[in-house]
Tab-separated table of C-alpha atoms and ligand atoms in Angstrom:
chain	number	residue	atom	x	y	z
T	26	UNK	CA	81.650	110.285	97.504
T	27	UNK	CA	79.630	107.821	99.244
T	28	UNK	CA	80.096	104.326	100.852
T	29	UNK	CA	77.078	102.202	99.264
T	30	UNK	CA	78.275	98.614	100.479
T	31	UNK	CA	80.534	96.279	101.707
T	32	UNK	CA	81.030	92.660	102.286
T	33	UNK	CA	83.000	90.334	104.108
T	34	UNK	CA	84.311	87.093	103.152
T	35	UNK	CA	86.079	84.254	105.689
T	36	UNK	CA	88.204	81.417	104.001
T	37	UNK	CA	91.428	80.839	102.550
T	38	UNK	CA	94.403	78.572	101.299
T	39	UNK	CA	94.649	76.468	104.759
T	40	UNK	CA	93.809	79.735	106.683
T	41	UNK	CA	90.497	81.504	107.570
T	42	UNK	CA	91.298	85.204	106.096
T	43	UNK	CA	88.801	87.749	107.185
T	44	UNK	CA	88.456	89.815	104.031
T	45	UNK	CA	86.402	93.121	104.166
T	46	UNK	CA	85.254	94.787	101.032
T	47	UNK	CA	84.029	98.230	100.984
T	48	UNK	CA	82.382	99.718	97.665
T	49	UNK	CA	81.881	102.858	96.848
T	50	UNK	CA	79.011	105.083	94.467
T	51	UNK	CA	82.348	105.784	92.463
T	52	UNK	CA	83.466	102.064	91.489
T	53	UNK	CA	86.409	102.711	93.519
T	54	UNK	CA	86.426	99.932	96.481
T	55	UNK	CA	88.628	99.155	99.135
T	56	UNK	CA	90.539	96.450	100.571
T	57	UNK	CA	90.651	95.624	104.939
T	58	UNK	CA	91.825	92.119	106.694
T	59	UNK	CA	89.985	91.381	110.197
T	60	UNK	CA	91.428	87.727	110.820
T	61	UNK	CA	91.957	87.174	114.466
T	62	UNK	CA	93.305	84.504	114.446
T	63	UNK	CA	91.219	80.852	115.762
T	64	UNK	CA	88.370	83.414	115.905
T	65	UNK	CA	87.720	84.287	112.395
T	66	UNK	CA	83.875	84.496	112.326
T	67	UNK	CA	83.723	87.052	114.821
T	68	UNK	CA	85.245	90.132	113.432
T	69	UNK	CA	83.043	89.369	110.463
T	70	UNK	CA	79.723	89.056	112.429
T	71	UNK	CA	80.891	92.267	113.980
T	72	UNK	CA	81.706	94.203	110.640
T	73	UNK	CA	78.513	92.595	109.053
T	74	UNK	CA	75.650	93.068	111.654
T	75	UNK	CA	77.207	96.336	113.130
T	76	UNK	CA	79.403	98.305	112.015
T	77	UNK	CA	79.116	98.013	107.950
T	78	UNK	CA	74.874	99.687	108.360
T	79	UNK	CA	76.681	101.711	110.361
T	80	UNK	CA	79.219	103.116	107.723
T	81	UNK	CA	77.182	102.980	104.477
T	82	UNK	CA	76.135	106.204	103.193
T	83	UNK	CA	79.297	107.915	104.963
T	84	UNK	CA	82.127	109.536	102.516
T	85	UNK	CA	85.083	106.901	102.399
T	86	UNK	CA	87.615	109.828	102.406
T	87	UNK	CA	87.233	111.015	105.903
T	88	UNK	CA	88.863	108.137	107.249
T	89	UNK	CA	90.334	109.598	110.927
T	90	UNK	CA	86.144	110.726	111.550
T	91	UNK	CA	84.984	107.217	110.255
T	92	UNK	CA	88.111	105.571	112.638
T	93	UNK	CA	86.048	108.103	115.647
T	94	UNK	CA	83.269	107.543	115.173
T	95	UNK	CA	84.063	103.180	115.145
T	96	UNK	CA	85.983	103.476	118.502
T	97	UNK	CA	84.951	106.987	120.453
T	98	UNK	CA	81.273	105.715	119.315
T	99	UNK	CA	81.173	102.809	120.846
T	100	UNK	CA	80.268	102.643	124.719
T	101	UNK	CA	81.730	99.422	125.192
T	102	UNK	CA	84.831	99.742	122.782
T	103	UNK	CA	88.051	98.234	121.940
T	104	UNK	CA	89.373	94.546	122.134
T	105	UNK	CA	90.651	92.439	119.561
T	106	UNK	CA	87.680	91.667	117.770
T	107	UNK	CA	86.165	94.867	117.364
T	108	UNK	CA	89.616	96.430	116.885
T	109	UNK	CA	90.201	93.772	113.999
T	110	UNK	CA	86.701	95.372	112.982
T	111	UNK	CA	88.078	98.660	112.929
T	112	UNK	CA	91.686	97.583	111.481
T	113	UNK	CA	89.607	96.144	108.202
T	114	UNK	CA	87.623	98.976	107.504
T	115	UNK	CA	90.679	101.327	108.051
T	116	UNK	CA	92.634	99.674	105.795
T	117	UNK	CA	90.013	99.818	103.418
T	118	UNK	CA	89.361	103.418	103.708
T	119	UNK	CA	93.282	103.935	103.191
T	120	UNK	CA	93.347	101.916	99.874
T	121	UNK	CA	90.160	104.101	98.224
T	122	UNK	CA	92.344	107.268	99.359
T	123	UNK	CA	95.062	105.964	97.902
T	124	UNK	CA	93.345	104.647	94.601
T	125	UNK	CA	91.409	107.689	94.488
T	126	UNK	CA	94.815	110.232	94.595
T	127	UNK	CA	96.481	107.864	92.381
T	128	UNK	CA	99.444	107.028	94.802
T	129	UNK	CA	100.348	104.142	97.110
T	130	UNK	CA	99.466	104.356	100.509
T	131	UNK	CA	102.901	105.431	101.753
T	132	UNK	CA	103.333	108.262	99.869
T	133	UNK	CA	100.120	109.528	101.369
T	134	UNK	CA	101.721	108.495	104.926
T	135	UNK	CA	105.384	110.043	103.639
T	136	UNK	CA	106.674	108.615	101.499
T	137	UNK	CA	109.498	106.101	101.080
T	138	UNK	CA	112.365	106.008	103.559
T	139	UNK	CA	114.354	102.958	102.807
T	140	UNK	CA	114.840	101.041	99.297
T	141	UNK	CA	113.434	97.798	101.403
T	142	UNK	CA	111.928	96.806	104.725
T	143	UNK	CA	114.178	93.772	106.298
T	144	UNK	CA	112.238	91.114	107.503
T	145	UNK	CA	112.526	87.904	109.558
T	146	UNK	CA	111.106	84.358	108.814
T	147	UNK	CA	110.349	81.280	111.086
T	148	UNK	CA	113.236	78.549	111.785
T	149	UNK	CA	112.337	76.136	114.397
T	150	UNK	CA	113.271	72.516	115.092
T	151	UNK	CA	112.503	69.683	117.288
T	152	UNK	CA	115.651	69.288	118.518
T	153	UNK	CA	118.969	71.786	118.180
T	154	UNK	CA	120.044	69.828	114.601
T	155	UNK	CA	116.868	69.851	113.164
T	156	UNK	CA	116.653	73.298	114.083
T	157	UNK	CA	119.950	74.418	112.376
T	158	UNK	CA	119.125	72.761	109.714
T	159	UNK	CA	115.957	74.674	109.336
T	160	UNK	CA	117.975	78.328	109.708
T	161	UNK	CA	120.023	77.358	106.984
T	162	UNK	CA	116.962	76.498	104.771
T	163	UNK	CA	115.864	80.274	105.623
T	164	UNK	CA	119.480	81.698	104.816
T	165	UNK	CA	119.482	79.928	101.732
T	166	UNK	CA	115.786	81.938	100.624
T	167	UNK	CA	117.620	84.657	101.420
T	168	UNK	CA	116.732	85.530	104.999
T	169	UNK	CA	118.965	87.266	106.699
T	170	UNK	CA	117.112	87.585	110.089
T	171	UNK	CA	115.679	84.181	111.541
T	172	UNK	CA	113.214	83.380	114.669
T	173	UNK	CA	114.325	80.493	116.050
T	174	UNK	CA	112.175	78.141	118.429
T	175	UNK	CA	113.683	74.829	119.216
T	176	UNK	CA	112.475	71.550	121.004
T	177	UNK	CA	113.974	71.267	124.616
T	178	UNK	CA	115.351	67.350	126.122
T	179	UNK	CA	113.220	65.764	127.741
T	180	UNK	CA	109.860	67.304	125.837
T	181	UNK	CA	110.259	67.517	122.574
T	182	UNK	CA	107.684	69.226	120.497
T	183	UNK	CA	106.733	70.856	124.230
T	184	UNK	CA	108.798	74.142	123.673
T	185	UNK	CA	106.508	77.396	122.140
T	186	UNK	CA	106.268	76.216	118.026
T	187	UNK	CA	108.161	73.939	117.534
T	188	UNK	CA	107.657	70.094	115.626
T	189	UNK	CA	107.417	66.863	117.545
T	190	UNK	CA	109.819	65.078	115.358
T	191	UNK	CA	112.533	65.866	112.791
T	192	UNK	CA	111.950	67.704	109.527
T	193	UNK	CA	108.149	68.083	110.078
T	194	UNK	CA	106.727	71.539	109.828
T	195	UNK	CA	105.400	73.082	113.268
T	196	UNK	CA	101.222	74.339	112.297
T	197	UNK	CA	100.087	76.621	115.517
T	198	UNK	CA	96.628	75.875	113.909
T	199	UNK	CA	95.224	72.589	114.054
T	200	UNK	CA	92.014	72.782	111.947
T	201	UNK	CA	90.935	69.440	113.484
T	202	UNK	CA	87.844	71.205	115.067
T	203	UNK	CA	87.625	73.270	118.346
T	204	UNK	CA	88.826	71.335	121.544
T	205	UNK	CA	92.511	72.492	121.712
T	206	UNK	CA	95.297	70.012	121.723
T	207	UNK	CA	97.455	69.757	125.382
T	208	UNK	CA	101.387	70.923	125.109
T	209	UNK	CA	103.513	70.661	128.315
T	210	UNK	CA	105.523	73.370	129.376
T	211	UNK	CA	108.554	72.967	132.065
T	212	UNK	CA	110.327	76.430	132.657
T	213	UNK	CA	112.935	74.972	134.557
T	214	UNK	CA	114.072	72.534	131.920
T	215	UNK	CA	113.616	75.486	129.435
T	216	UNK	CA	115.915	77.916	131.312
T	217	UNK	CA	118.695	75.407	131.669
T	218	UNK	CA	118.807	74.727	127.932
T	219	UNK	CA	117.379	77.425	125.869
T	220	UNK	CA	120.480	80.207	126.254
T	221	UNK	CA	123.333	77.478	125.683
T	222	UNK	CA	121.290	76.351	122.084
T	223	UNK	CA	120.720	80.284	121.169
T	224	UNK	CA	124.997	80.575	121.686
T	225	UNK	CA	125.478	77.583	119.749
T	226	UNK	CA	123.431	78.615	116.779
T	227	UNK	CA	125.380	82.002	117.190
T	228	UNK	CA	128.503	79.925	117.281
T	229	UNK	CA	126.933	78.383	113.875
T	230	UNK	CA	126.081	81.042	111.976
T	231	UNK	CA	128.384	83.842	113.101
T	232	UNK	CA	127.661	87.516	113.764
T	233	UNK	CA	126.014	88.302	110.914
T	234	UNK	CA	122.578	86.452	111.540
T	235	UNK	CA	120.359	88.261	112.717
T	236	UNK	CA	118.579	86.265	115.611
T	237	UNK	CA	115.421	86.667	116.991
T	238	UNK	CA	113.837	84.123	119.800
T	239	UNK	CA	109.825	84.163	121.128
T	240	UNK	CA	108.833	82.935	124.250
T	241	UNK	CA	105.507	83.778	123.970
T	242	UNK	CA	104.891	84.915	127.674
T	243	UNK	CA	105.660	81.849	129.584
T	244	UNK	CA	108.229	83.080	132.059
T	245	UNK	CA	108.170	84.785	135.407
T	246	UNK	CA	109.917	88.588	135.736
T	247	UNK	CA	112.676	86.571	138.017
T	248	UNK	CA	113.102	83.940	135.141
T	249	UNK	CA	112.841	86.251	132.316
T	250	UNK	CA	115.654	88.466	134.022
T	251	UNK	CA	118.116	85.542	134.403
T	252	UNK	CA	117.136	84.363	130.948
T	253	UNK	CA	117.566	87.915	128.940
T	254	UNK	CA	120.954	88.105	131.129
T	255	UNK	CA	121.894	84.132	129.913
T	256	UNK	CA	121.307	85.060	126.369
T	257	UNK	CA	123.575	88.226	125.658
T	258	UNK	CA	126.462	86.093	124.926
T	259	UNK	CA	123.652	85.351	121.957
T	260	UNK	CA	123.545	88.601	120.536
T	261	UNK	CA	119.630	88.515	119.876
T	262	UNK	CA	118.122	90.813	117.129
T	263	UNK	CA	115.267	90.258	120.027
T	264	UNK	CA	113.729	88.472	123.128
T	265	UNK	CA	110.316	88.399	122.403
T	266	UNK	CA	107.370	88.536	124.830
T	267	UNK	CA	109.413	87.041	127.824
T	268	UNK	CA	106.532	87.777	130.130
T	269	UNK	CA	102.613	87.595	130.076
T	270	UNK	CA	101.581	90.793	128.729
T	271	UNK	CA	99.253	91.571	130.759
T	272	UNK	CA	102.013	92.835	133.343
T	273	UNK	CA	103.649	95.893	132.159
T	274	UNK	CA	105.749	96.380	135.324
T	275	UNK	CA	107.401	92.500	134.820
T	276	UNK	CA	109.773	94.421	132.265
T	277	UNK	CA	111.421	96.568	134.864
T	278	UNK	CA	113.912	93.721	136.702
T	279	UNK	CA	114.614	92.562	133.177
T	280	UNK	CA	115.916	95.990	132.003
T	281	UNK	CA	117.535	96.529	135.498
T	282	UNK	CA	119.559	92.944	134.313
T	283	UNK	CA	120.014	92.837	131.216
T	284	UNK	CA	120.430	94.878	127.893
T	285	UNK	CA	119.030	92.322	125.249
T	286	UNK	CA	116.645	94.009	122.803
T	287	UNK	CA	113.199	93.141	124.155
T	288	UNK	CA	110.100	93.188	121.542
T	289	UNK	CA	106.682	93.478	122.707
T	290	UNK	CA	102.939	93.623	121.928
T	291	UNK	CA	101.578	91.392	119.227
T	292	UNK	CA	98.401	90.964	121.680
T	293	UNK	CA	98.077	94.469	122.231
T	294	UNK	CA	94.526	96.446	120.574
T	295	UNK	CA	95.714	99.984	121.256
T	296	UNK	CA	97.596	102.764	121.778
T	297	UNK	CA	96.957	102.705	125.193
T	298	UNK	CA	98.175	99.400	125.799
T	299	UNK	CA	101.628	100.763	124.075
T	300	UNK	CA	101.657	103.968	125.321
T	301	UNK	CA	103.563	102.928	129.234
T	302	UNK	CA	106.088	100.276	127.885
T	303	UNK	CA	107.101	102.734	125.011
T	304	UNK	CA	107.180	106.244	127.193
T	305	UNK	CA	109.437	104.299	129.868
T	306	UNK	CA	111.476	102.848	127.348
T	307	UNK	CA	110.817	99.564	128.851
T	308	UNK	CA	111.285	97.808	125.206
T	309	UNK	CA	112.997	98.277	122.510
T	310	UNK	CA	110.356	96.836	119.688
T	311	UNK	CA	106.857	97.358	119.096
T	312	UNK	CA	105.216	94.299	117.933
T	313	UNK	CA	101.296	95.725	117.285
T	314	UNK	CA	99.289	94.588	113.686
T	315	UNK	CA	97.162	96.858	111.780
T	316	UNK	CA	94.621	94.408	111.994
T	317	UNK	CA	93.825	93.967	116.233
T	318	UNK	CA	95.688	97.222	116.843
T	319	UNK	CA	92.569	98.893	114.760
T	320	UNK	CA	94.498	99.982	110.955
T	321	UNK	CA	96.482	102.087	110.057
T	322	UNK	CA	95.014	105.416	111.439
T	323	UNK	CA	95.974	104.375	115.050
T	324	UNK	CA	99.447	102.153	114.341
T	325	UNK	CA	100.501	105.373	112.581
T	326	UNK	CA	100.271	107.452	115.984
T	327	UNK	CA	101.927	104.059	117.953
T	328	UNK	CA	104.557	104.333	115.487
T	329	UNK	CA	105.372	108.173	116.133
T	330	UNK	CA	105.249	107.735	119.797
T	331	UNK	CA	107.645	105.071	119.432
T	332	UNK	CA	110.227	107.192	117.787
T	333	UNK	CA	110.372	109.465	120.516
T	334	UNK	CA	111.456	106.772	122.811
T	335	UNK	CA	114.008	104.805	120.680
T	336	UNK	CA	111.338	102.272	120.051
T	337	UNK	CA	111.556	100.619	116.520
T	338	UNK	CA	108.810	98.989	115.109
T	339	UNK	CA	108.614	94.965	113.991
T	340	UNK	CA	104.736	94.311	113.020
T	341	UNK	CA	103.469	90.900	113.833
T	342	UNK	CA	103.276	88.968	110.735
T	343	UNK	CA	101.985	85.464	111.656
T	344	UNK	CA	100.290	83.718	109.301
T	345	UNK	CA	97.509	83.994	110.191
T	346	UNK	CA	97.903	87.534	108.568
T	347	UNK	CA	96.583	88.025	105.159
T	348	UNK	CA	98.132	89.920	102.033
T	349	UNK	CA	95.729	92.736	102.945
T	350	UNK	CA	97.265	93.379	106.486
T	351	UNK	CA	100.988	92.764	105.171
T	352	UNK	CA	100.378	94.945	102.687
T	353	UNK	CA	99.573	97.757	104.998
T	354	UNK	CA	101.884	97.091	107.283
T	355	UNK	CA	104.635	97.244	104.202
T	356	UNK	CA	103.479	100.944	103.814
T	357	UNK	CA	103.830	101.684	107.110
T	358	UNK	CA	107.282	99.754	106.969
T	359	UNK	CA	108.075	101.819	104.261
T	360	UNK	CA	107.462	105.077	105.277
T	361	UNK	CA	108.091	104.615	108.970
T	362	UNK	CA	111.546	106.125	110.116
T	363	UNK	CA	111.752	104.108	113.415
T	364	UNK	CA	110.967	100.981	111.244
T	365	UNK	CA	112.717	97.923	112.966
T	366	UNK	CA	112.071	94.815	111.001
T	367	UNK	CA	108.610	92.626	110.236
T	368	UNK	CA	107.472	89.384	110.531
T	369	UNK	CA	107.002	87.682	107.316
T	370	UNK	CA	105.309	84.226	106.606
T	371	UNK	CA	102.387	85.147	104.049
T	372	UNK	CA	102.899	85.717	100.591
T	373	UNK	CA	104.523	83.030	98.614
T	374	UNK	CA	102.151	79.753	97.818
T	375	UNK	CA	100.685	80.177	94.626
T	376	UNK	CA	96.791	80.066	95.869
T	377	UNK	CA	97.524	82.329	98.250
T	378	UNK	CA	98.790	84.815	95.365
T	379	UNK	CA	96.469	84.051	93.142
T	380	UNK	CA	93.538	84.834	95.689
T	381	UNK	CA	95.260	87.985	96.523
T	382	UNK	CA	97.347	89.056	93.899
T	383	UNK	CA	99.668	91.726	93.981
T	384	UNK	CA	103.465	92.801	92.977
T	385	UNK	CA	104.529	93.760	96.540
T	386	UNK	CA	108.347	91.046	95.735
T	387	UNK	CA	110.172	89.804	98.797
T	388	UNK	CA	113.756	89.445	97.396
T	389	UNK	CA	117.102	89.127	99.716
T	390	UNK	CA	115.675	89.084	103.197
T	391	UNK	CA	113.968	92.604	101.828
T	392	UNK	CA	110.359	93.498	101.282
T	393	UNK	CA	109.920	95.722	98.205
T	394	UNK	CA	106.443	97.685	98.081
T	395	UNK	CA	104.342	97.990	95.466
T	396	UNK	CA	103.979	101.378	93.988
T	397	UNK	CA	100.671	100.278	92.674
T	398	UNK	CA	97.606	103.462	94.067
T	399	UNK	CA	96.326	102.105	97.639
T	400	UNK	CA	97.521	99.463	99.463
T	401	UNK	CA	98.268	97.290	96.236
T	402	UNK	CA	96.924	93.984	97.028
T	403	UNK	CA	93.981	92.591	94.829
T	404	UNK	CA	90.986	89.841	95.870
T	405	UNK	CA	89.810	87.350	93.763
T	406	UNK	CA	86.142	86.705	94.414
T	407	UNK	CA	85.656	84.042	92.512
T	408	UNK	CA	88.638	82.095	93.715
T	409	UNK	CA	87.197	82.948	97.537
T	410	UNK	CA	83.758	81.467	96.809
T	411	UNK	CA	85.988	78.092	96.396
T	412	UNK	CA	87.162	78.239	99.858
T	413	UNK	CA	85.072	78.137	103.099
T	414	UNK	CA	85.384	78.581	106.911
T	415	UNK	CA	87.149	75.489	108.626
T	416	UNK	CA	87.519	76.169	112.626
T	417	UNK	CA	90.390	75.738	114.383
T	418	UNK	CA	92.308	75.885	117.257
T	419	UNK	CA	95.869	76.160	118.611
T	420	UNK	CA	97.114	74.268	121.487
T	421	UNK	CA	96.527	75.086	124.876
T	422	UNK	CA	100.016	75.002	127.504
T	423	UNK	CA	99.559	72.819	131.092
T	424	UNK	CA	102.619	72.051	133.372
T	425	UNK	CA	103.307	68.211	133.646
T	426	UNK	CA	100.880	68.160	136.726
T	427	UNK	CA	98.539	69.443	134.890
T	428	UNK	CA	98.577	73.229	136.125
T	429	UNK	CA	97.020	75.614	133.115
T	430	UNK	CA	99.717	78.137	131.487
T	431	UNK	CA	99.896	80.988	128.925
T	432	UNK	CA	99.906	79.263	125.665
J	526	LIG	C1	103.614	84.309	117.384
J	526	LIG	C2	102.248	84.181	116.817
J	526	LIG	O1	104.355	85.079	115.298
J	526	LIG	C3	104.514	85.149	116.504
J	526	LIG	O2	105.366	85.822	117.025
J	526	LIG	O3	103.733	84.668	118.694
J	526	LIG	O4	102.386	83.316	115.768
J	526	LIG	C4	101.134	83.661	117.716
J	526	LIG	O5	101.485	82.435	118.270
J	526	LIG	C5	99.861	83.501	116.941
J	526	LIG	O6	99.568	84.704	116.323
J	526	LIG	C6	98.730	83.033	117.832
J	526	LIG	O7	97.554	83.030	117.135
J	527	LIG	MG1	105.198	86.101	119.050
């Protein structure tokens, strides 16, 4: 069996989805997402001018050599657009196998452990009404676990994802063209707020909700410490990226003050980046996607690592995710014994499922996998030659004097 082509499509329903294509001398193809997110086009140059002449004439089915000979290969290797790269032609490989055998991609990882994967949608808020307002929109879909972001006094629409005013929707991508927008960021006025809204809402809803809160790497180790110890009276589900990734060793004081669930690693490309945080039990989620984390070949091996440290997993989902990447992820969410929960805001407008159709169902907070052979999910060429690339940004984060901070 050989690999004769593949292609690579960017557009989408109000997104930019990297779509990979790989066909095969057997009419079997496969399916790969490598969005990254504000930086669509360059996973696809990188698939297109590299690494699919690269690949063609290989057989599909050796998918751990092919994953090699992508990353050990390459000099110069690794970061999140040629891991995206990677994660896309993975994926791919993984739905021929799967198509080929007949069986969905988690029976080929396992098989299924659980009936459905829980996952957790976005709830955020201008202010602390608006915000509760918008949780019980999500319980009312049916969510039963809810990230909540909320607008602080004194600069509104200035917290990490959350609307300017009341009732409008919060987009982290403004497609207005490239220059980013300017969002102010106080951490001060933050920390006195932010755990007294997080009880409230637990006063709200009551113990059942599950409740999940993202910071997105704006504090300090001091700051996170004295916020993760603020919040317990919350009872998070998780504390999400309190500090800027790129310091591992920031996590200590927080675990030396706290015991709030801590969830880590949507900007992380590799096992290696994983591999301290999870061996010194230093969190207690692993946030990785198939896509920038390079497929499913290597998020398999994060994922059994994990389990030998307590570590459950909860896969980025963002948006900015595609049905191709969710739907591997569900397999891995699936099979995965340590499986945590996973972030879920993709499937559900029509164009969306009618560009990528499929009958992976959310139902009940729950996300049931398809059984269909491979990963499940369908692409619609026709309907993609309709869309095209629009670029985009999301904001960038100063302090009020103007000081640059981690968006
Ligand atoms: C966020 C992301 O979903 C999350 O947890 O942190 O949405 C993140 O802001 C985007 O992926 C950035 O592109
Ligand atoms: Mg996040």
């Amino acid at each position: 069996m050989k690999i004769t082509d593949a292609k690579v499509f960017v557009g989408g329903p109000g997104k930019n989805y990297v779509t990979l294509k790989i066909l095969t001398d057997q009419g079997v193809y496969g399916l790969g997402d490598a969005t990254l997110n504000n930086r669509e086009t360059l996973p696809a140059a990188y698939l297109r001018d590299y690494l699919i002449p690269a690949i063609i004439g290989m057989d599909p089915r050796n998918s751990e050599d092919i994953w090699q000979f992508l990353y050990r290969g390459a000099y110069f290797r690794g970061g999140p657009i040629a891991m995206a790269a990677y994660g896309a032609i993975d994926m791919a490989l993984w739905d021929i196998k799967g198509k080929i055998a007949g069986l969905p991609v988690h029976q080929l990882l396992g098989g299924r452990s659980r009936d459905g994967a829980l996952v957790y949608a976005h709830a955020a808020g201008s202010d602390l009404e608006d915000l509760a307002d918008s949780v019980a929109a999500r319980i009312e879909e049916g969510y039963r676990a809810v990230r909540v972001q909320c607008g602080i006094p004194g600069m509104p629409g200035a917290g990490y994802a959350v609307p300017g005013t009341r009732g409008a929707r919060h987009y982290i991508t403004d497609f207005g063209g490239l220059r980013p927008s300017v969002e102010y960021w106080d951490s001060g006025r933050y920390l006195r707020y932010m755990p007294g809204a997080l009880c409230e809402l637990r006063d709200r809803f009551g113990p059942e909700l599950k409740i999940l809160h993202d910071v997105h790497h704006r504090l300090m180790p001091r700051e996170a410490a004295a916020f993760a110890r603020a919040v317990e009276p919350a009872d998070l589900f998780w504390l999400e990226d309190p500090t800027p990734a790129e310091d591992q060793d920031a996590l200590r004081l927080l675990r030396q003050h706290s015991t709030v669930p801590v969830a880590i690693g949507e900007v992380f490309q590799s096992l290696w980046q994983c591999n301290r945080l999870i061996k010194q039990e230093l969190i207690d989620f692993i946030r990785v996607a198939v896509t920038y984390a390079g497929g499913i070949t290597p998020v398999r091996r994060i994922v059994d690592l994990a389990g030998m440290h307590h570590v459950r997993t909860g896969f980025h989902g963002a948006p900015s995710h595609s049905p191709v990447s969710m739907a591997a992820q569900a397999h891995l969410n699936a099979w995965a014994p340590n499986f945590g929960i996973q972030e879920y805001l993709v499937l559900g407008t029509a164009e969306c499922d009618a560009l990528f159709p499929s009958d992976h169902r959310m139902e009940g907070g729950l996300f049931h996998v398809s059984d269909a052979p491979g990963l499940g999910v369908d692409f619609d060429e026709a309907l993609a030659a309709r869309y095209v690339y629009a670029p985009g940004s999301h904001p960038v984060v100063r302090l009020e004097d103007g000081t640059m901070w981690d968006y």
